[in-house]
Amino acid sequence: MSKLVTIYGGSGFVGRYIARRMAKAGWRVRVAVRRPNEAIFVKPYGVVGQVEPVLCNIRDDASVAQAMMGADAVVNCVGILARSGKNTFDAVQDEGATRIARAAQAQGITQMVHVSAIGTDAESDSDYARTKALGEAGVLKYMPEAVILRPSIVFGPEDQFFNRFASMSRLGPILPVVGADTKFQPVYVDDVAKAAEKALVEGVAPGIYELGGPEVRDFRALMATMLEVIRRRRLVLNIPFFAANVMAYGFAAINTLSLGIVPAQITPDQVRNLRKNNVVGADARGFDALEIQPVAMEAILPDYLWRFRPSGQYDAIKESAKNLRT
């Protein structure tokens, strides 16, 4: 019988790509999510019955243990950018990750991949970075042979980065950003999935791998690249951190007073994260150690950002016709 992997958060942005790759590799895939009825789209990743969404609450021991019953490996892709109700940073990124590793050890599972993030720091003033670090520590406590993947900002068709700012660019001549000089090393979502697949299928040395794309660029340069792809001219305006903090606390107040109906456009914790560069460390193991060649942004962005061009699909059709002629 083919091997079984349980992927927590397997219907999310990164998780769905890992699920697809593991199905193509011949594994049975159990996608553990809070709302299985909203994850039905993962089932066609494999043959009938190969990929199945199951109910799981990462905050509950029994639920987590049940979702991995009989599995040969587990993958944790669960993470949040802002708290929502009971899904706090501590509950999800620290306690949740630790809970999965503890249950895996108890069930005798020997393989685990944990998707974390560059910039983790147990002493950070950012709840996001702090709980990511604590989650990693919890994973290694119970699953010392685990593979931990720390990607920089992840891009792809479903991302909430380039899609968000491309959408904002349609609202006016100015595109505001916080931390215009902060550096990132964007990584393609399927390259992260490829790293997870390699860890499970081929086996790699345990430990931490920092994943970044071929190029390091600051926030301003990333927006310039995005604007070039969508063929719009906008002034990229840097919002100073002190002003961004004021805005973030204002958004937080509005979100609280509206009982969560009005979402916060940016949070104080996100402002704290934007103060620090998000790039692969000089001595870190990365794609080279995994023998993976990461894909450049320019090769992928036009495939999904074309819809934000002034003429939308018609620009894409014209470009396809031009490519065919040449």
Short mmCIF file of C-alpha atoms in Angstrom, two decimals:
data_model
loop_
_atom_site.label_atom_id
_atom_site.label_comp_id
_atom_site.label_asym_id
_atom_site.label_seq_id
_atom_site.Cartn_x
_atom_site.Cartn_y
_atom_site.Cartn_z
CA MET A 1 0.00 0.00 0.00
CA SER A 2 1.22 3.51 -0.81
CA LYS A 3 2.41 5.72 2.03
CA LEU A 4 0.12 8.21 3.76
CA VAL A 5 0.95 11.81 4.69
CA THR A 6 -1.21 14.11 6.79
CA ILE A 7 -0.82 17.76 5.84
CA TYR A 8 -2.10 20.22 8.43
CA GLY A 9 -3.27 23.33 6.60
CA GLY A 10 -3.11 21.35 3.36
CA SER A 11 -5.69 23.52 1.62
CA GLY A 12 -3.82 26.75 2.33
CA PHE A 13 -1.53 28.65 -0.01
CA VAL A 14 1.59 26.52 0.52
CA GLY A 15 -0.18 23.38 1.72
CA ARG A 16 -2.15 22.81 -1.47
CA TYR A 17 1.05 22.73 -3.53
CA ILE A 18 2.62 20.20 -1.18
CA ALA A 19 -0.57 18.11 -1.34
CA ARG A 20 -0.50 18.15 -5.14
CA ARG A 21 3.16 17.13 -5.28
CA MET A 22 2.75 14.32 -2.75
CA ALA A 23 -0.23 12.96 -4.68
CA LYS A 24 1.79 12.99 -7.91
CA ALA A 25 4.55 11.16 -6.06
CA GLY A 26 2.06 8.36 -5.39
CA TRP A 27 1.32 9.02 -1.72
CA ARG A 28 -2.10 9.03 -0.18
CA VAL A 29 -2.78 12.51 1.18
CA ARG A 30 -4.92 13.48 4.14
CA VAL A 31 -5.59 17.23 4.21
CA ALA A 32 -6.33 18.30 7.79
CA VAL A 33 -8.35 21.54 7.87
CA ARG A 34 -10.94 23.36 9.97
CA ARG A 35 -13.56 23.33 7.19
CA PRO A 36 -13.29 20.21 5.00
CA ASN A 37 -16.27 21.30 2.90
CA GLU A 38 -14.23 24.30 1.73
CA ALA A 39 -11.26 22.10 0.80
CA ILE A 40 -13.01 19.81 -1.69
CA PHE A 41 -10.89 21.34 -4.47
CA VAL A 42 -7.89 19.26 -3.32
CA LYS A 43 -9.54 15.94 -4.22
CA PRO A 44 -8.75 16.12 -7.97
CA TYR A 45 -5.03 16.36 -7.14
CA GLY A 46 -5.02 12.55 -7.24
CA VAL A 47 -7.15 9.61 -8.31
CA VAL A 48 -10.44 8.86 -6.59
CA GLY A 49 -9.89 8.55 -2.85
CA GLN A 50 -6.18 9.43 -2.96
CA VAL A 51 -6.55 12.95 -1.54
CA GLU A 52 -9.10 13.50 1.21
CA PRO A 53 -9.84 16.57 3.36
CA VAL A 54 -10.56 15.77 7.02
CA LEU A 55 -11.78 17.87 9.94
CA CYS A 56 -9.11 19.03 12.36
CA ASN A 57 -8.82 21.72 15.01
CA ILE A 58 -5.13 22.37 15.59
CA ARG A 59 -5.92 23.64 19.09
CA ASP A 60 -7.29 20.24 20.18
CA ASP A 61 -5.09 17.26 21.10
CA ALA A 62 -7.59 14.56 20.14
CA SER A 63 -8.41 16.21 16.82
CA VAL A 64 -4.75 16.53 15.84
CA ALA A 65 -3.98 12.93 16.85
CA GLN A 66 -7.00 11.54 14.98
CA ALA A 67 -6.03 13.33 11.75
CA MET A 68 -2.60 11.64 11.66
CA MET A 69 -3.77 8.16 12.66
CA GLY A 70 -1.98 5.61 10.50
CA ALA A 71 0.15 8.20 8.70
CA ASP A 72 3.76 7.60 7.70
CA ALA A 73 4.62 11.32 7.74
CA VAL A 74 3.18 14.67 8.74
CA VAL A 75 3.57 18.18 7.37
CA ASN A 76 2.59 21.33 9.23
CA CYS A 77 1.77 24.35 7.06
CA VAL A 78 -0.48 26.16 9.52
CA GLY A 79 0.37 29.78 10.21
CA ILE A 80 -1.35 33.15 10.57
CA LEU A 81 -0.41 36.76 9.83
CA ALA A 82 -2.90 38.24 12.30
CA ARG A 83 -4.88 36.82 15.21
CA SER A 84 -8.53 35.97 14.70
CA GLY A 85 -10.66 35.01 17.67
CA LYS A 86 -9.17 31.99 19.44
CA ASN A 87 -6.58 31.58 16.69
CA THR A 88 -3.87 33.60 18.36
CA PHE A 89 -0.17 33.46 17.44
CA ASP A 90 0.59 31.42 20.56
CA ALA A 91 -2.28 28.99 20.02
CA VAL A 92 -1.52 28.34 16.35
CA GLN A 93 2.17 28.85 15.70
CA ASP A 94 3.63 27.75 19.04
CA GLU A 95 1.19 25.41 20.77
CA GLY A 96 -0.30 24.06 17.52
CA ALA A 97 3.06 23.14 15.97
CA THR A 98 4.22 21.57 19.24
CA ARG A 99 0.97 19.62 19.52
CA ILE A 100 1.44 18.09 16.07
CA ALA A 101 5.04 17.06 16.81
CA ARG A 102 4.09 15.59 20.20
CA ALA A 103 1.28 13.55 18.65
CA ALA A 104 3.57 12.36 15.84
CA GLN A 105 6.14 11.15 18.36
CA ALA A 106 3.45 9.37 20.37
CA GLN A 107 2.25 7.54 17.25
CA GLY A 108 5.74 6.50 16.19
CA ILE A 109 5.82 8.65 13.05
CA THR A 110 9.40 9.25 11.98
CA GLN A 111 9.07 11.90 9.27
CA MET A 112 7.93 15.50 9.76
CA VAL A 113 8.25 18.67 7.71
CA HIS A 114 7.44 21.95 9.43
CA VAL A 115 6.95 25.11 7.37
CA SER A 116 8.16 28.11 9.39
CA ALA A 117 9.51 31.46 8.17
CA ILE A 118 12.73 33.43 7.86
CA GLY A 119 13.15 35.87 10.73
CA THR A 120 12.05 33.60 13.57
CA ASP A 121 13.37 34.85 16.89
CA ALA A 122 12.30 33.76 20.37
CA GLU A 123 13.37 37.16 21.73
CA SER A 124 11.60 39.22 19.05
CA ASP A 125 9.14 41.97 19.93
CA SER A 126 6.97 40.60 17.12
CA ASP A 127 4.46 37.96 18.21
CA TYR A 128 4.65 36.42 14.73
CA ALA A 129 8.44 35.95 14.79
CA ARG A 130 8.49 34.93 18.45
CA THR A 131 5.85 32.21 18.15
CA LYS A 132 7.39 30.90 14.93
CA ALA A 133 10.63 30.36 16.87
CA LEU A 134 8.81 28.72 19.80
CA GLY A 135 6.96 26.46 17.38
CA GLU A 136 10.23 25.34 15.82
CA ALA A 137 11.61 24.59 19.29
CA GLY A 138 8.52 22.54 20.12
CA VAL A 139 8.82 20.57 16.89
CA LEU A 140 12.51 19.77 17.49
CA LYS A 141 11.81 18.78 21.10
CA TYR A 142 9.49 15.96 20.06
CA MET A 143 10.70 15.32 16.49
CA PRO A 144 14.46 16.05 16.50
CA GLU A 145 14.83 14.55 13.01
CA ALA A 146 12.27 16.94 11.52
CA VAL A 147 13.00 19.11 8.49
CA ILE A 148 12.13 22.77 9.07
CA LEU A 149 11.64 25.00 6.03
CA ARG A 150 11.96 28.76 6.49
CA PRO A 151 10.83 30.54 3.32
CA SER A 152 11.11 34.26 2.68
CA ILE A 153 7.97 35.90 1.33
CA VAL A 154 6.18 33.34 -0.87
CA PHE A 155 4.67 34.24 -4.24
CA GLY A 156 2.35 32.40 -6.59
CA PRO A 157 -1.14 32.62 -8.13
CA GLU A 158 -2.94 32.58 -4.77
CA ASP A 159 -0.52 34.82 -2.87
CA GLN A 160 -1.65 37.69 -0.66
CA PHE A 161 1.35 39.85 -1.51
CA PHE A 162 1.65 40.69 -5.20
CA ASN A 163 -2.07 40.13 -5.76
CA ARG A 164 -2.92 42.54 -2.95
CA PHE A 165 -0.67 45.36 -4.12
CA ALA A 166 -1.58 44.85 -7.77
CA SER A 167 -5.22 45.27 -6.77
CA MET A 168 -4.38 48.41 -4.77
CA SER A 169 -2.61 49.88 -7.81
CA ARG A 170 -5.96 50.17 -9.60
CA LEU A 171 -7.31 52.60 -6.99
CA GLY A 172 -5.17 55.64 -7.77
CA PRO A 173 -1.81 57.09 -8.84
CA ILE A 174 -0.09 56.39 -5.50
CA LEU A 175 0.86 52.98 -4.10
CA PRO A 176 1.68 53.29 -0.35
CA VAL A 177 4.02 50.77 1.29
CA VAL A 178 5.54 50.39 4.76
CA GLY A 179 9.26 49.60 4.89
CA ALA A 180 10.17 50.44 1.30
CA ASP A 181 13.85 49.76 2.02
CA THR A 182 13.29 46.41 3.75
CA LYS A 183 14.83 43.56 1.76
CA PHE A 184 13.09 40.35 0.74
CA GLN A 185 14.07 37.24 -1.19
CA PRO A 186 10.76 36.12 -2.75
CA VAL A 187 10.41 32.38 -3.29
CA TYR A 188 8.00 30.60 -5.63
CA VAL A 189 5.40 28.56 -3.76
CA ASP A 190 5.99 25.39 -5.79
CA ASP A 191 9.71 25.55 -4.99
CA VAL A 192 8.81 25.42 -1.29
CA ALA A 193 6.52 22.47 -2.04
CA LYS A 194 9.32 20.80 -3.98
CA ALA A 195 11.58 21.12 -0.91
CA ALA A 196 8.91 19.49 1.29
CA GLU A 197 8.40 16.69 -1.24
CA LYS A 198 12.12 16.03 -1.44
CA ALA A 199 12.38 15.84 2.34
CA LEU A 200 9.63 13.22 2.50
CA VAL A 201 10.22 11.20 -0.65
CA GLU A 202 13.99 11.25 -1.05
CA GLY A 203 15.04 12.04 2.48
CA VAL A 204 17.37 14.92 3.34
CA ALA A 205 19.48 15.78 6.34
CA PRO A 206 17.28 16.93 9.24
CA GLY A 207 17.39 20.50 10.48
CA ILE A 208 16.63 23.99 9.25
CA TYR A 209 16.66 25.16 5.62
CA GLU A 210 16.14 28.82 4.68
CA LEU A 211 14.49 29.19 1.30
CA GLY A 212 14.83 32.28 -0.85
CA GLY A 213 14.55 32.95 -4.56
CA PRO A 214 17.41 33.88 -6.91
CA GLU A 215 17.28 37.60 -6.13
CA VAL A 216 17.23 39.90 -3.11
CA ARG A 217 15.24 43.11 -3.61
CA ASP A 218 13.83 45.79 -1.36
CA PHE A 219 10.10 46.37 -1.04
CA ARG A 220 10.22 49.37 -3.39
CA ALA A 221 11.97 47.34 -6.11
CA LEU A 222 9.43 44.52 -5.74
CA MET A 223 6.62 46.98 -6.32
CA ALA A 224 8.43 48.36 -9.36
CA THR A 225 8.69 44.84 -10.78
CA MET A 226 5.01 44.19 -10.12
CA LEU A 227 3.99 47.50 -11.74
CA GLU A 228 6.06 46.69 -14.80
CA VAL A 229 4.33 43.33 -15.14
CA ILE A 230 0.83 44.84 -14.89
CA ARG A 231 1.82 47.82 -17.08
CA ARG A 232 0.80 50.57 -14.70
CA ARG A 233 2.68 53.69 -13.67
CA ARG A 234 2.31 54.50 -9.98
CA LEU A 235 4.27 56.46 -7.40
CA VAL A 236 5.51 54.02 -4.74
CA LEU A 237 5.19 56.07 -1.55
CA ASN A 238 7.04 54.96 1.57
CA ILE A 239 5.09 55.40 4.82
CA PRO A 240 7.49 56.04 7.72
CA PHE A 241 7.37 53.48 10.50
CA PHE A 242 6.11 55.96 13.10
CA ALA A 243 3.18 56.89 10.86
CA ALA A 244 2.55 53.24 10.04
CA ASN A 245 2.35 52.45 13.75
CA VAL A 246 -0.29 55.12 14.28
CA MET A 247 -2.27 53.77 11.33
CA ALA A 248 -1.94 50.18 12.54
CA TYR A 249 -3.27 50.96 16.02
CA GLY A 250 -6.10 52.92 14.44
CA PHE A 251 -7.04 49.98 12.23
CA ALA A 252 -6.85 47.68 15.27
CA ALA A 253 -9.27 49.91 17.18
CA ILE A 254 -11.72 49.99 14.28
CA ASN A 255 -11.48 46.21 13.91
CA THR A 256 -12.24 45.74 17.61
CA LEU A 257 -15.13 48.21 17.68
CA SER A 258 -16.68 46.61 14.60
CA LEU A 259 -16.40 43.15 16.24
CA GLY A 260 -14.05 42.04 13.46
CA ILE A 261 -16.34 43.04 10.60
CA VAL A 262 -13.90 45.70 9.34
CA PRO A 263 -10.52 44.00 8.75
CA ALA A 264 -7.30 45.74 9.74
CA GLN A 265 -5.29 46.70 6.65
CA ILE A 266 -2.08 46.42 8.64
CA THR A 267 -1.37 45.45 12.25
CA PRO A 268 1.23 46.74 14.75
CA ASP A 269 2.87 43.32 14.67
CA GLN A 270 3.24 43.45 10.89
CA VAL A 271 4.85 46.89 11.17
CA ARG A 272 7.39 45.45 13.62
CA ASN A 273 8.19 42.65 11.15
CA LEU A 274 8.66 45.07 8.28
CA ARG A 275 11.51 46.74 10.12
CA LYS A 276 13.73 43.71 9.54
CA ASN A 277 15.14 42.27 6.32
CA ASN A 278 13.69 38.92 5.27
CA VAL A 279 16.53 37.18 3.45
CA VAL A 280 18.44 33.91 3.67
CA GLY A 281 21.28 34.00 6.21
CA ALA A 282 24.85 33.90 4.95
CA ASP A 283 25.63 30.56 6.62
CA ALA A 284 22.18 28.98 6.28
CA ARG A 285 21.45 25.79 4.36
CA GLY A 286 19.05 26.46 1.52
CA PHE A 287 18.02 25.33 -1.93
CA ASP A 288 21.62 24.48 -2.83
CA ALA A 289 21.74 21.89 -0.07
CA LEU A 290 18.49 20.44 -1.43
CA GLU A 291 19.76 20.51 -5.04
CA ILE A 292 16.83 22.65 -6.13
CA GLN A 293 17.15 25.58 -8.55
CA PRO A 294 14.60 28.23 -7.48
CA VAL A 295 12.47 29.94 -10.11
CA ALA A 296 12.78 33.70 -10.70
CA MET A 297 9.81 36.03 -10.15
CA GLU A 298 9.82 37.28 -13.73
CA ALA A 299 9.12 33.75 -14.97
CA ILE A 300 5.94 33.43 -12.89
CA LEU A 301 4.39 36.85 -12.15
CA PRO A 302 3.00 37.50 -15.68
CA ASP A 303 1.12 34.19 -15.53
CA TYR A 304 -1.23 35.44 -12.82
CA LEU A 305 -0.89 39.21 -12.56
CA TRP A 306 -2.01 39.87 -16.15
CA ARG A 307 -5.58 40.35 -14.90
CA PHE A 308 -4.52 43.59 -13.20
CA ARG A 309 -3.36 45.15 -16.46
CA PRO A 310 -5.47 48.03 -17.82
CA SER A 311 -6.87 45.79 -20.55
CA GLY A 312 -6.86 42.61 -18.48
CA GLN A 313 -7.32 39.43 -20.47
CA TYR A 314 -7.06 41.25 -23.78
CA ASP A 315 -3.45 42.20 -23.02
CA ALA A 316 -2.76 38.56 -22.23
CA ILE A 317 -4.35 37.40 -25.50
CA LYS A 318 -2.37 39.94 -27.52
CA GLU A 319 0.85 38.87 -25.83
CA SER A 320 0.13 35.18 -26.52
CA ALA A 321 -0.53 35.94 -30.18
CA LYS A 322 2.70 37.90 -30.40
CA ASN A 323 4.65 35.01 -28.90
CA LEU A 324 3.13 32.60 -31.39
CA ARG A 325 4.15 34.82 -34.31
CA THR A 326 7.74 34.95 -33.10
#
